[in-house]
Tab-separated table of C-alpha atoms in Angstrom:
chain	number	residue	atom	x	y	z
G	1	UNK	CA	-4.042	-30.763	-5.031
G	2	UNK	CA	-6.027	-27.824	-5.696
G	3	UNK	CA	-8.627	-25.954	-3.285
G	4	UNK	CA	-11.996	-25.550	-3.749
G	5	UNK	CA	-14.945	-24.283	-1.723
G	6	UNK	CA	-15.157	-27.618	0.133
G	7	UNK	CA	-11.527	-26.755	2.054
G	8	UNK	CA	-13.312	-23.558	3.385
G	9	UNK	CA	-13.995	-24.246	7.075
G	10	UNK	CA	-16.762	-21.043	7.928
G	11	UNK	CA	-15.518	-19.110	10.655
G	12	UNK	CA	-17.725	-15.487	10.789
G	13	UNK	CA	-19.568	-14.320	7.505
G	14	UNK	CA	-16.386	-13.196	6.546
G	15	UNK	CA	-13.954	-15.464	8.198
G	16	UNK	CA	-13.366	-18.062	5.981
G	17	UNK	CA	-10.612	-21.138	6.869
G	18	UNK	CA	-8.774	-23.700	5.822
G	19	UNK	CA	-6.873	-25.225	7.842
G	20	UNK	CA	-3.588	-26.557	8.963
G	21	UNK	CA	-5.232	-30.100	8.589
G	22	UNK	CA	-5.338	-29.232	4.520
G	23	UNK	CA	-1.453	-30.331	3.469
G	24	UNK	CA	1.020	-31.575	5.846
G	25	UNK	CA	3.292	-29.526	5.529
G	26	UNK	CA	0.993	-26.640	6.946
G	27	UNK	CA	2.273	-25.388	10.021
G	28	UNK	CA	-0.482	-23.081	11.014
G	29	UNK	CA	-4.792	-22.409	9.022
G	30	UNK	CA	-5.295	-19.697	6.576
G	31	UNK	CA	-7.510	-17.837	6.863
G	32	UNK	CA	-9.120	-15.773	4.110
G	33	UNK	CA	-10.827	-12.312	4.418
G	34	UNK	CA	-14.239	-12.033	2.824
G	35	UNK	CA	-17.774	-12.514	1.284
G	36	UNK	CA	-19.676	-16.112	0.826
G	37	UNK	CA	-19.676	-13.629	-2.635
G	38	UNK	CA	-16.148	-13.322	-2.515
G	39	UNK	CA	-15.241	-15.897	-2.559
G	40	UNK	CA	-16.123	-17.489	-6.327
G	41	UNK	CA	-13.792	-14.509	-7.648
G	42	UNK	CA	-10.803	-15.660	-5.578
G	43	UNK	CA	-10.904	-18.657	-7.088
G	44	UNK	CA	-9.991	-18.453	-10.349
G	45	UNK	CA	-6.358	-18.323	-9.926
G	46	UNK	CA	-3.689	-18.918	-7.808
G	47	UNK	CA	-3.485	-16.064	-4.649
G	48	UNK	CA	-4.992	-19.557	-1.886
G	49	UNK	CA	-2.450	-21.472	-2.891
G	50	UNK	CA	-0.160	-19.206	-3.020
G	51	UNK	CA	-1.567	-19.057	0.549
G	52	UNK	CA	-1.186	-22.073	2.392
G	53	UNK	CA	2.423	-21.671	0.548
G	54	UNK	CA	2.709	-18.722	2.833
G	55	UNK	CA	1.752	-21.332	5.815
G	56	UNK	CA	4.356	-23.275	5.217
G	57	UNK	CA	6.670	-21.075	5.990
G	58	UNK	CA	9.661	-21.665	9.034
G	59	UNK	CA	8.634	-19.987	12.282
G	60	UNK	CA	5.055	-18.759	10.964
G	61	UNK	CA	2.476	-17.381	13.918
G	62	UNK	CA	-1.471	-17.339	14.296
G	63	UNK	CA	-2.194	-17.895	9.988
G	64	UNK	CA	-1.658	-16.804	7.157
G	65	UNK	CA	-4.289	-14.153	5.859
G	66	UNK	CA	-5.414	-13.341	2.945
G	67	UNK	CA	-7.229	-10.093	2.811
G	68	UNK	CA	-10.923	-9.427	0.831
G	69	UNK	CA	-8.783	-8.070	-2.288
G	70	UNK	CA	-6.445	-10.900	-2.378
G	71	UNK	CA	-4.580	-11.438	-6.383
G	72	UNK	CA	-2.170	-14.057	-6.896
G	73	UNK	CA	1.389	-12.266	-6.877
G	74	UNK	CA	4.807	-12.842	-6.603
G	75	UNK	CA	5.206	-16.423	-4.201
G	76	UNK	CA	2.755	-14.101	-1.541
G	77	UNK	CA	-0.370	-12.995	-2.552
G	78	UNK	CA	-0.951	-10.208	-2.929
G	79	UNK	CA	-3.576	-9.127	0.019
G	80	UNK	CA	-1.094	-11.648	1.951
G	81	UNK	CA	-0.657	-11.418	6.209
G	82	UNK	CA	2.253	-13.498	7.297
G	83	UNK	CA	3.874	-12.842	10.839
G	84	UNK	CA	6.894	-15.186	11.577
G	85	UNK	CA	8.251	-15.745	15.146
G	86	UNK	CA	11.443	-12.629	16.391
G	87	UNK	CA	14.506	-13.326	15.549
G	88	UNK	CA	14.766	-16.918	14.490
G	89	UNK	CA	11.724	-16.941	12.508
G	90	UNK	CA	12.098	-16.003	7.877
G	91	UNK	CA	12.043	-12.614	5.872
G	92	UNK	CA	10.853	-13.657	2.764
G	93	UNK	CA	11.383	-10.674	-0.056
G	94	UNK	CA	8.336	-11.904	-1.317
G	95	UNK	CA	6.141	-11.217	0.895
G	96	UNK	CA	6.353	-7.370	0.758
G	97	UNK	CA	6.927	-7.359	-2.589
G	98	UNK	CA	8.726	-5.694	-5.425
G	99	UNK	CA	7.972	-2.085	-5.060
G	100	UNK	CA	9.031	-1.859	-1.218
G	101	UNK	CA	6.751	0.689	1.279
G	102	UNK	CA	4.328	1.767	-2.585
G	103	UNK	CA	1.636	3.607	0.374
G	104	UNK	CA	-0.571	5.986	-0.158
G	105	UNK	CA	-0.856	9.652	1.065
G	106	UNK	CA	-3.798	11.646	1.836
G	107	UNK	CA	-3.610	14.770	1.976
G	108	UNK	CA	-6.120	17.761	3.219
G	109	UNK	CA	-6.950	21.175	1.196
G	110	UNK	CA	-9.500	23.854	2.475
G	111	UNK	CA	-11.117	23.869	-0.733
G	112	UNK	CA	-14.865	22.649	-1.423
G	113	UNK	CA	-16.704	21.147	-4.337
G	114	UNK	CA	-18.410	24.646	-5.618
G	115	UNK	CA	-14.561	25.405	-5.828
G	116	UNK	CA	-13.130	23.119	-8.556
G	117	UNK	CA	-16.174	23.176	-11.323
G	118	UNK	CA	-14.500	24.772	-14.676
G	119	UNK	CA	-11.415	23.644	-13.039
G	120	UNK	CA	-11.045	19.513	-13.588
G	121	UNK	CA	-9.743	19.749	-17.207
G	122	UNK	CA	-7.405	22.938	-16.271
G	123	UNK	CA	-6.057	20.814	-12.967
G	124	UNK	CA	-5.685	17.953	-14.585
G	125	UNK	CA	-3.006	19.463	-16.666
G	126	UNK	CA	-1.383	21.481	-14.551
G	127	UNK	CA	-0.890	18.143	-11.937
G	128	UNK	CA	0.548	16.199	-15.018
G	129	UNK	CA	3.308	18.775	-15.973
G	130	UNK	CA	4.718	18.680	-12.266
G	131	UNK	CA	3.846	15.355	-11.476
G	132	UNK	CA	6.465	13.498	-13.487
G	133	UNK	CA	5.051	9.670	-14.195
G	134	UNK	CA	5.665	6.924	-16.598
G	135	UNK	CA	8.130	3.959	-16.983
G	136	UNK	CA	11.511	4.909	-16.446
G	137	UNK	CA	10.702	8.597	-15.900
G	138	UNK	CA	12.963	10.924	-14.127
G	139	UNK	CA	12.600	13.602	-12.394
G	140	UNK	CA	13.315	16.068	-11.202
G	141	UNK	CA	16.184	16.187	-9.634
G	142	UNK	CA	19.202	13.729	-9.818
G	143	UNK	CA	20.862	12.760	-6.888
G	144	UNK	CA	24.944	12.039	-6.244
G	145	UNK	CA	25.940	8.411	-4.145
G	146	UNK	CA	25.898	11.929	-0.216
G	147	UNK	CA	22.848	12.815	-0.968
G	148	UNK	CA	21.071	9.259	-2.142
G	149	UNK	CA	22.510	8.102	1.183
G	150	UNK	CA	20.958	10.331	3.005
G	151	UNK	CA	17.591	10.498	1.816
G	152	UNK	CA	18.077	6.007	2.134
G	153	UNK	CA	18.616	6.385	5.736
G	154	UNK	CA	16.494	9.461	7.229
G	155	UNK	CA	13.619	9.593	5.031
G	156	UNK	CA	10.884	11.720	4.907
G	157	UNK	CA	12.861	14.122	7.153
G	158	UNK	CA	16.123	14.400	4.442
G	159	UNK	CA	14.383	15.073	1.602
G	160	UNK	CA	12.345	18.275	3.742
G	161	UNK	CA	15.538	19.641	5.154
G	162	UNK	CA	15.490	20.297	1.420
G	163	UNK	CA	12.368	22.847	1.399
G	164	UNK	CA	10.918	19.804	0.369
G	165	UNK	CA	8.043	20.397	2.472
G	166	UNK	CA	6.559	21.280	6.129
G	167	UNK	CA	8.609	19.655	9.231
G	168	UNK	CA	5.547	19.115	10.590
G	169	UNK	CA	4.725	16.806	7.688
G	170	UNK	CA	6.237	13.735	9.239
G	171	UNK	CA	4.095	13.135	11.978
G	172	UNK	CA	1.441	12.336	10.062
G	173	UNK	CA	3.974	9.290	7.898
G	174	UNK	CA	3.464	6.427	9.104
G	175	UNK	CA	6.814	5.875	11.094
G	176	UNK	CA	6.846	9.191	10.680
G	177	UNK	CA	8.507	8.368	7.034
G	178	UNK	CA	11.582	6.997	8.597
G	179	UNK	CA	12.947	2.883	9.581
G	180	UNK	CA	15.657	3.825	11.243
G	181	UNK	CA	17.543	0.396	10.609
G	182	UNK	CA	17.863	1.013	7.570
G	183	UNK	CA	21.631	0.525	5.508
G	184	UNK	CA	22.583	2.228	2.433
G	185	UNK	CA	25.672	-0.408	2.249
G	186	UNK	CA	23.100	-2.969	1.991
G	187	UNK	CA	21.695	-1.023	-1.177
G	188	UNK	CA	23.341	-2.122	-4.479
G	189	UNK	CA	24.837	0.480	-6.648
G	190	UNK	CA	22.698	-1.270	-9.062
G	191	UNK	CA	19.892	0.001	-7.368
G	192	UNK	CA	20.879	3.106	-6.025
G	193	UNK	CA	21.228	4.310	-9.545
G	194	UNK	CA	18.180	2.570	-10.509
G	195	UNK	CA	16.076	4.941	-8.228
G	196	UNK	CA	19.024	7.754	-8.845
G	197	UNK	CA	16.399	9.925	-10.615
G	198	UNK	CA	13.546	8.784	-9.417
G	199	UNK	CA	12.525	11.063	-6.555
G	200	UNK	CA	9.664	12.573	-7.115
G	201	UNK	CA	8.474	10.010	-9.477
G	202	UNK	CA	5.041	8.690	-9.477
G	203	UNK	CA	5.718	5.156	-12.186
G	204	UNK	CA	3.170	3.777	-13.750
G	205	UNK	CA	0.802	0.471	-13.124
G	206	UNK	CA	-1.668	1.709	-10.474
G	207	UNK	CA	0.617	3.805	-9.266
G	208	UNK	CA	-1.640	7.640	-9.296
G	209	UNK	CA	-2.471	11.140	-8.267
G	210	UNK	CA	-6.348	11.732	-7.773
G	211	UNK	CA	-8.421	14.176	-6.490
G	212	UNK	CA	-11.212	13.703	-4.467
G	213	UNK	CA	-14.570	14.508	-3.112
G	214	UNK	CA	-15.684	13.573	0.555
G	215	UNK	CA	-18.829	11.946	-1.078
G	216	UNK	CA	-20.690	10.702	2.653
G	217	UNK	CA	-18.878	10.555	6.124
G	218	UNK	CA	-19.874	7.449	8.118
G	219	UNK	CA	-18.559	8.281	11.271
G	220	UNK	CA	-18.658	11.837	11.417
G	221	UNK	CA	-16.366	12.247	15.146
G	222	UNK	CA	-13.976	10.262	13.962
G	223	UNK	CA	-13.844	12.424	10.057
G	224	UNK	CA	-13.806	15.498	12.583
G	225	UNK	CA	-11.478	14.895	14.345
G	226	UNK	CA	-9.106	13.544	11.341
G	227	UNK	CA	-10.452	17.243	9.416
G	228	UNK	CA	-12.297	16.040	7.269
G	229	UNK	CA	-16.171	16.634	6.106
G	230	UNK	CA	-18.459	16.552	3.371
G	231	UNK	CA	-17.607	18.067	-0.134
G	232	UNK	CA	-14.407	18.927	1.288
G	233	UNK	CA	-11.853	18.341	-2.230
G	234	UNK	CA	-9.098	15.968	-0.886
G	235	UNK	CA	-5.873	14.714	-2.627
G	236	UNK	CA	-4.431	10.557	-2.839
G	237	UNK	CA	-0.687	10.159	-3.928
G	238	UNK	CA	0.077	6.564	-4.586
G	239	UNK	CA	3.350	5.335	-5.305
G	240	UNK	CA	5.644	3.671	-3.527
G	241	UNK	CA	10.535	3.178	-4.426
G	242	UNK	CA	10.583	3.067	-8.224
G	243	UNK	CA	13.423	0.826	-9.599
G	244	UNK	CA	15.260	1.116	-6.526
G	245	UNK	CA	12.714	-1.265	-4.767
G	246	UNK	CA	12.339	-3.815	-7.264
G	247	UNK	CA	15.542	-3.895	-7.919
G	248	UNK	CA	16.627	-4.330	-3.782
G	249	UNK	CA	14.296	-7.564	-3.944
G	250	UNK	CA	14.929	-8.638	-6.612
G	251	UNK	CA	18.873	-9.228	-6.062
G	252	UNK	CA	17.844	-10.281	-2.005
G	253	UNK	CA	15.640	-12.930	-3.926
G	254	UNK	CA	18.503	-13.761	-5.492
G	255	UNK	CA	20.673	-14.175	-3.235
G	256	UNK	CA	18.509	-15.897	-0.494
G	257	UNK	CA	17.530	-19.263	-3.447
G	258	UNK	CA	21.693	-19.743	-3.190
G	259	UNK	CA	21.396	-19.701	0.732
G	260	UNK	CA	18.611	-21.887	0.854
G	261	UNK	CA	20.506	-24.924	1.340
G	262	UNK	CA	22.370	-23.561	3.591
G	263	UNK	CA	19.562	-22.746	5.978
G	264	UNK	CA	18.258	-26.312	5.634
G	265	UNK	CA	14.817	-24.823	4.054
G	266	UNK	CA	12.241	-26.450	1.982
G	267	UNK	CA	10.030	-24.551	-0.231
G	268	UNK	CA	6.558	-25.100	-2.068
G	269	UNK	CA	7.387	-22.610	-4.073
G	270	UNK	CA	10.661	-20.949	-4.969
G	271	UNK	CA	9.290	-17.559	-4.914
G	272	UNK	CA	9.187	-17.880	-1.470
G	273	UNK	CA	13.505	-17.063	-1.329
G	274	UNK	CA	13.997	-16.328	2.781
G	275	UNK	CA	16.972	-16.615	4.426
G	276	UNK	CA	16.156	-16.459	8.674
G	277	UNK	CA	15.563	-13.072	10.379
G	278	UNK	CA	18.845	-13.694	12.655
G	279	UNK	CA	21.146	-14.580	9.320
G	280	UNK	CA	23.464	-11.927	7.794
G	281	UNK	CA	21.143	-12.440	4.737
G	282	UNK	CA	17.547	-12.087	6.765
G	283	UNK	CA	19.566	-8.756	7.759
G	284	UNK	CA	21.383	-7.282	5.229
G	285	UNK	CA	17.920	-7.951	3.708
G	286	UNK	CA	15.532	-5.961	6.594
G	287	UNK	CA	18.371	-3.127	6.659
G	288	UNK	CA	18.330	-2.837	2.574
G	289	UNK	CA	14.111	-2.571	2.278
G	290	UNK	CA	13.985	-0.064	5.466
G	291	UNK	CA	15.975	1.868	2.939
G	292	UNK	CA	14.096	1.578	0.052
G	293	UNK	CA	10.768	2.223	2.141
G	294	UNK	CA	12.430	5.512	3.674
G	295	UNK	CA	13.217	6.613	-0.422
G	296	UNK	CA	9.230	5.156	-1.137
G	297	UNK	CA	8.637	7.720	1.721
G	298	UNK	CA	11.247	10.903	-0.094
G	299	UNK	CA	9.000	10.129	-2.679
G	300	UNK	CA	5.719	10.881	-1.766
G	301	UNK	CA	7.133	13.773	-0.062
G	302	UNK	CA	8.588	15.378	-2.802
G	303	UNK	CA	4.818	14.692	-4.870
G	304	UNK	CA	3.065	16.298	-2.173
G	305	UNK	CA	5.483	19.286	-2.935
G	306	UNK	CA	4.408	18.936	-6.382
G	307	UNK	CA	0.762	18.891	-5.732
G	308	UNK	CA	0.897	21.359	-2.993
G	309	UNK	CA	2.790	24.142	-5.311
G	310	UNK	CA	-0.053	23.096	-8.221
G	311	UNK	CA	-3.171	23.875	-5.769
G	312	UNK	CA	-1.249	27.634	-4.714
G	313	UNK	CA	-0.858	27.821	-9.208
G	314	UNK	CA	-4.373	27.446	-9.269
G	315	UNK	CA	-6.473	28.619	-6.375
G	316	UNK	CA	-3.500	31.080	-4.741
G	317	UNK	CA	-2.267	31.178	-1.491
G	318	UNK	CA	-6.023	30.304	-0.001
G	319	UNK	CA	-5.260	26.716	-0.268
G	320	UNK	CA	-3.334	24.891	2.277
G	321	UNK	CA	-2.410	21.498	1.941
G	322	UNK	CA	-2.626	18.788	4.917
G	323	UNK	CA	-1.365	15.871	5.706
G	324	UNK	CA	-4.348	13.350	6.831
G	325	UNK	CA	-1.726	10.354	7.017
G	326	UNK	CA	0.734	8.054	5.045
G	327	UNK	CA	0.416	4.520	5.017
G	328	UNK	CA	2.644	1.915	3.906
G	329	UNK	CA	1.091	-1.344	2.569
G	330	UNK	CA	4.479	-3.036	1.192
G	331	UNK	CA	6.841	-3.186	4.278
G	332	UNK	CA	7.668	-6.208	7.137
G	333	UNK	CA	7.983	-4.774	10.449
G	334	UNK	CA	8.916	-6.227	13.519
G	335	UNK	CA	5.275	-5.428	16.071
G	336	UNK	CA	4.634	-7.458	19.419
G	337	UNK	CA	1.161	-9.229	19.388
G	338	UNK	CA	-1.015	-11.713	21.094
G	339	UNK	CA	-1.038	-14.512	19.908
G	340	UNK	CA	-1.727	-17.234	21.582
G	341	UNK	CA	-2.818	-15.949	24.251
G	342	UNK	CA	0.820	-14.640	24.649
G	343	UNK	CA	2.883	-11.347	23.933
G	344	UNK	CA	4.998	-11.889	21.437
G	345	UNK	CA	7.477	-9.791	18.575
G	346	UNK	CA	7.392	-11.134	15.376
G	347	UNK	CA	8.160	-10.246	11.848
G	348	UNK	CA	4.641	-8.757	10.139
G	349	UNK	CA	4.714	-9.173	6.719
G	350	UNK	CA	2.719	-6.797	4.660
G	351	UNK	CA	2.257	-7.548	0.953
G	352	UNK	CA	-0.868	-5.352	-0.346
G	353	UNK	CA	-2.203	-5.098	3.131
G	354	UNK	CA	-2.030	-1.454	5.421
G	355	UNK	CA	-0.751	-1.256	8.916
G	356	UNK	CA	-4.847	-0.620	10.869
G	357	UNK	CA	-3.940	-0.132	15.037
G	358	UNK	CA	-6.900	0.449	16.940
G	359	UNK	CA	-6.938	3.127	19.904
G	360	UNK	CA	-4.370	3.582	22.804
G	361	UNK	CA	-1.304	2.312	20.422
G	362	UNK	CA	1.781	2.692	21.243
G	363	UNK	CA	3.548	3.618	18.051
G	364	UNK	CA	0.164	6.311	17.486
G	365	UNK	CA	0.879	10.262	17.545
G	366	UNK	CA	-1.800	11.768	19.922
G	367	UNK	CA	-3.649	12.889	17.883
G	368	UNK	CA	-4.504	9.515	16.816
G	369	UNK	CA	-4.976	7.622	19.568
G	370	UNK	CA	-8.554	7.834	20.425
G	371	UNK	CA	-10.017	7.512	17.419
G	372	UNK	CA	-7.130	5.068	16.130
G	373	UNK	CA	-4.273	4.818	12.804
G	374	UNK	CA	-6.084	6.607	10.335
G	375	UNK	CA	-6.505	3.996	6.880
G	376	UNK	CA	-6.467	5.257	3.857
G	377	UNK	CA	-7.967	2.383	0.642
G	378	UNK	CA	-8.020	3.619	-2.459
G	379	UNK	CA	-10.564	2.345	-5.289
G	380	UNK	CA	-9.508	1.711	-8.668
G	381	UNK	CA	-9.659	4.597	-10.785
G	382	UNK	CA	-13.079	6.079	-11.340
G	383	UNK	CA	-14.727	4.802	-7.942
G	384	UNK	CA	-14.785	5.093	-4.619
G	385	UNK	CA	-11.876	5.310	-2.590
G	386	UNK	CA	-12.061	5.233	1.528
G	387	UNK	CA	-10.886	6.473	5.027
G	388	UNK	CA	-11.853	4.437	7.278
G	389	UNK	CA	-10.141	3.722	10.712
G	390	UNK	CA	-8.004	0.766	12.962
G	391	UNK	CA	-9.210	-1.016	15.387
G	392	UNK	CA	-8.896	-3.079	18.487
G	393	UNK	CA	-10.578	-6.396	16.929
G	394	UNK	CA	-7.099	-6.246	13.642
G	395	UNK	CA	-4.865	-6.338	16.430
G	396	UNK	CA	-6.914	-9.229	17.659
G	397	UNK	CA	-7.099	-10.817	14.854
G	398	UNK	CA	-5.192	-9.700	11.809
G	399	UNK	CA	-1.840	-8.407	12.968
G	400	UNK	CA	-3.400	-4.787	13.446
G	401	UNK	CA	-3.590	-5.324	8.895
G	402	UNK	CA	-5.788	-4.981	6.347
G	403	UNK	CA	-6.922	-4.753	3.001
G	404	UNK	CA	-5.296	-2.234	0.704
G	405	UNK	CA	-7.555	-1.458	-2.792
G	406	UNK	CA	-10.124	-4.001	-4.370
G	407	UNK	CA	-7.204	-5.906	-5.771
G	408	UNK	CA	-7.697	-7.465	-9.821
G	409	UNK	CA	-9.603	-9.332	-10.948
G	410	UNK	CA	-8.587	-8.855	-14.982
G	411	UNK	CA	-5.081	-9.770	-15.480
G	412	UNK	CA	-3.359	-6.085	-17.225
G	413	UNK	CA	-3.224	-8.554	-20.447
G	414	UNK	CA	-7.385	-9.089	-20.026
G	415	UNK	CA	-7.851	-5.701	-19.550
G	416	UNK	CA	-6.367	-4.098	-22.737
G	417	UNK	CA	-7.885	-7.033	-25.139
G	418	UNK	CA	-11.005	-5.814	-23.510
G	419	UNK	CA	-11.024	-1.792	-22.691
G	420	UNK	CA	-10.488	1.286	-25.201
G	421	UNK	CA	-8.335	3.678	-23.194
G	422	UNK	CA	-9.750	6.062	-25.368
G	423	UNK	CA	-13.099	5.561	-24.886
G	424	UNK	CA	-12.473	4.128	-21.601
G	425	UNK	CA	-11.077	8.201	-21.272
G	426	UNK	CA	-14.079	9.724	-22.648
G	427	UNK	CA	-16.661	7.654	-20.296
G	428	UNK	CA	-15.209	8.944	-17.323
G	429	UNK	CA	-14.571	12.888	-18.451
G	430	UNK	CA	-18.538	12.065	-19.044
G	431	UNK	CA	-18.666	10.969	-15.173
G	432	UNK	CA	-17.435	14.104	-14.316
G	433	UNK	CA	-14.140	12.846	-13.647
G	434	UNK	CA	-10.457	14.403	-16.063
G	435	UNK	CA	-8.233	11.799	-16.242
G	436	UNK	CA	-4.403	12.895	-17.740
G	437	UNK	CA	-2.837	9.698	-17.936
G	438	UNK	CA	1.006	9.161	-19.860
G	439	UNK	CA	0.144	6.240	-21.588
G	440	UNK	CA	-3.843	5.044	-23.187
G	441	UNK	CA	-3.096	1.860	-23.459
G	442	UNK	CA	-1.460	2.055	-19.388
G	443	UNK	CA	-5.039	3.372	-19.155
G	444	UNK	CA	-7.052	0.832	-20.153
G	445	UNK	CA	-5.083	-2.000	-17.838
G	446	UNK	CA	-6.439	0.174	-14.598
G	447	UNK	CA	-9.876	0.970	-15.908
G	448	UNK	CA	-12.705	-0.147	-13.020
G	449	UNK	CA	-13.877	-2.677	-14.936
G	450	UNK	CA	-10.135	-4.776	-14.448
G	451	UNK	CA	-10.529	-4.701	-10.890
G	452	UNK	CA	-13.323	-6.291	-8.226
G	453	UNK	CA	-16.017	-4.132	-6.845
G	454	UNK	CA	-14.585	-1.762	-3.750
G	455	UNK	CA	-17.552	-0.830	-2.390
G	456	UNK	CA	-17.667	-4.830	-1.205
G	457	UNK	CA	-13.634	-5.411	-0.204
G	458	UNK	CA	-14.294	-2.499	2.187
G	459	UNK	CA	-18.111	-4.102	3.457
G	460	UNK	CA	-15.773	-6.865	4.335
G	461	UNK	CA	-13.157	-5.173	6.257
G	462	UNK	CA	-15.685	-3.334	8.343
G	463	UNK	CA	-18.052	-5.920	9.061
G	464	UNK	CA	-14.769	-7.903	10.245
G	465	UNK	CA	-14.535	-5.507	12.374
G	466	UNK	CA	-9.941	-4.386	11.172
G	467	UNK	CA	-11.156	-1.591	9.763
G	468	UNK	CA	-14.099	0.635	10.288
G	469	UNK	CA	-15.733	3.123	7.872
G	470	UNK	CA	-15.571	7.128	8.314
G	471	UNK	CA	-15.740	8.572	4.852
G	472	UNK	CA	-16.295	7.462	0.709
G	473	UNK	CA	-13.504	9.699	-1.658
G	474	UNK	CA	-15.106	10.624	-5.237
G	475	UNK	CA	-13.067	10.931	-7.599
G	476	UNK	CA	-12.994	14.105	-10.294
G	477	UNK	CA	-9.117	14.217	-11.768
G	478	UNK	CA	-7.051	11.336	-11.743
G	479	UNK	CA	-3.139	11.380	-13.230
G	480	UNK	CA	-1.359	8.264	-14.203
G	481	UNK	CA	2.396	6.987	-15.503
């Protein structure tokens, strides 16, 4: 049975629901945040069928959710959110993704756009030379087991102890840049070996370092709290846990598949492999996932060091790069949310979805208590990115979650067939966007045309109230693997 527009119930102009009566095995409804205009494109892949499958997971609470950037993924759709009951609902690696704690960090500079004039080309080359990128590319550090385990346990703070940052940096990272339940002994030797030399590297695909200019402010007061102003130069870093995180996902998907019958779990799709959160397999995965998440925060921290070094080489010590915030968008966390009028502890899976906590949430640092959490949403190469802020409405209707990017509308294979990388690079440079990439073919995969319109995606989350626009960013330099 294929879901169609006729199966959707309109809740608001920006929220649509597939009732749990749609299929007998659904335990909760499936909800989609989208405009009417966007719905047609969502039906082009299997993302809504995947969302319906998520709604069958043991212990799922409230609704299975899809953000407007939703597209087909492994088991869960990318742009999916699901909360399962604590402690006996399931945890599913497919609901976090292979790139554990892929996320985005925004750095603020003291430069303005005129400071970049005639320097974009050299800046792009300097960043590209200083930040290793590409498939399997190693970094400047090769960690022995002791140091790697310390990073898996302590995240960004451990790499800062090696003089790759400032102690106050961790204050502006989601969870302080460390999940304390991390257990390096639950990460396989194969995963450790894959990550051993990858700290401080971007990888390939949609990962990047991007220099942007603040192009427009929507909320001047909140922008002021965030330290943002028009024409200011800012930097986005988008990457995750590299091969280590991928191997953690691979290891535990395989293990959980082998244990489904032991826990009497029946799934409509084996890619939803899961175990009860309270089981040995569930706990081992959760603690290994936390270790991989810590590796990702340390990775973005080391890249931050390289970005700071690059800017100092280019502009001298007059520019200081401070962290606005660092958000994860592939992660599972134990949180409390109101469901059916009761406060419940749940395991929130966010896969291609960003946390968006509203004002006065206890997990926020004092600087952001009154405004709500900064939310950083990158666009596709050559298009705008956005800074938003979390809302009380997100806490009410989306488990404190919002979108994570534009979302693909075209496969990588299709993009490579349709787009010429060299031509794309030349066209973007004509628009004032200077690009350095390790692979011209890879550049074609990430062309703006391969993605949904980021402005449409942001408009949906803003209108639905699950994040509010603060600032729009325009790219001027892009470095990709």
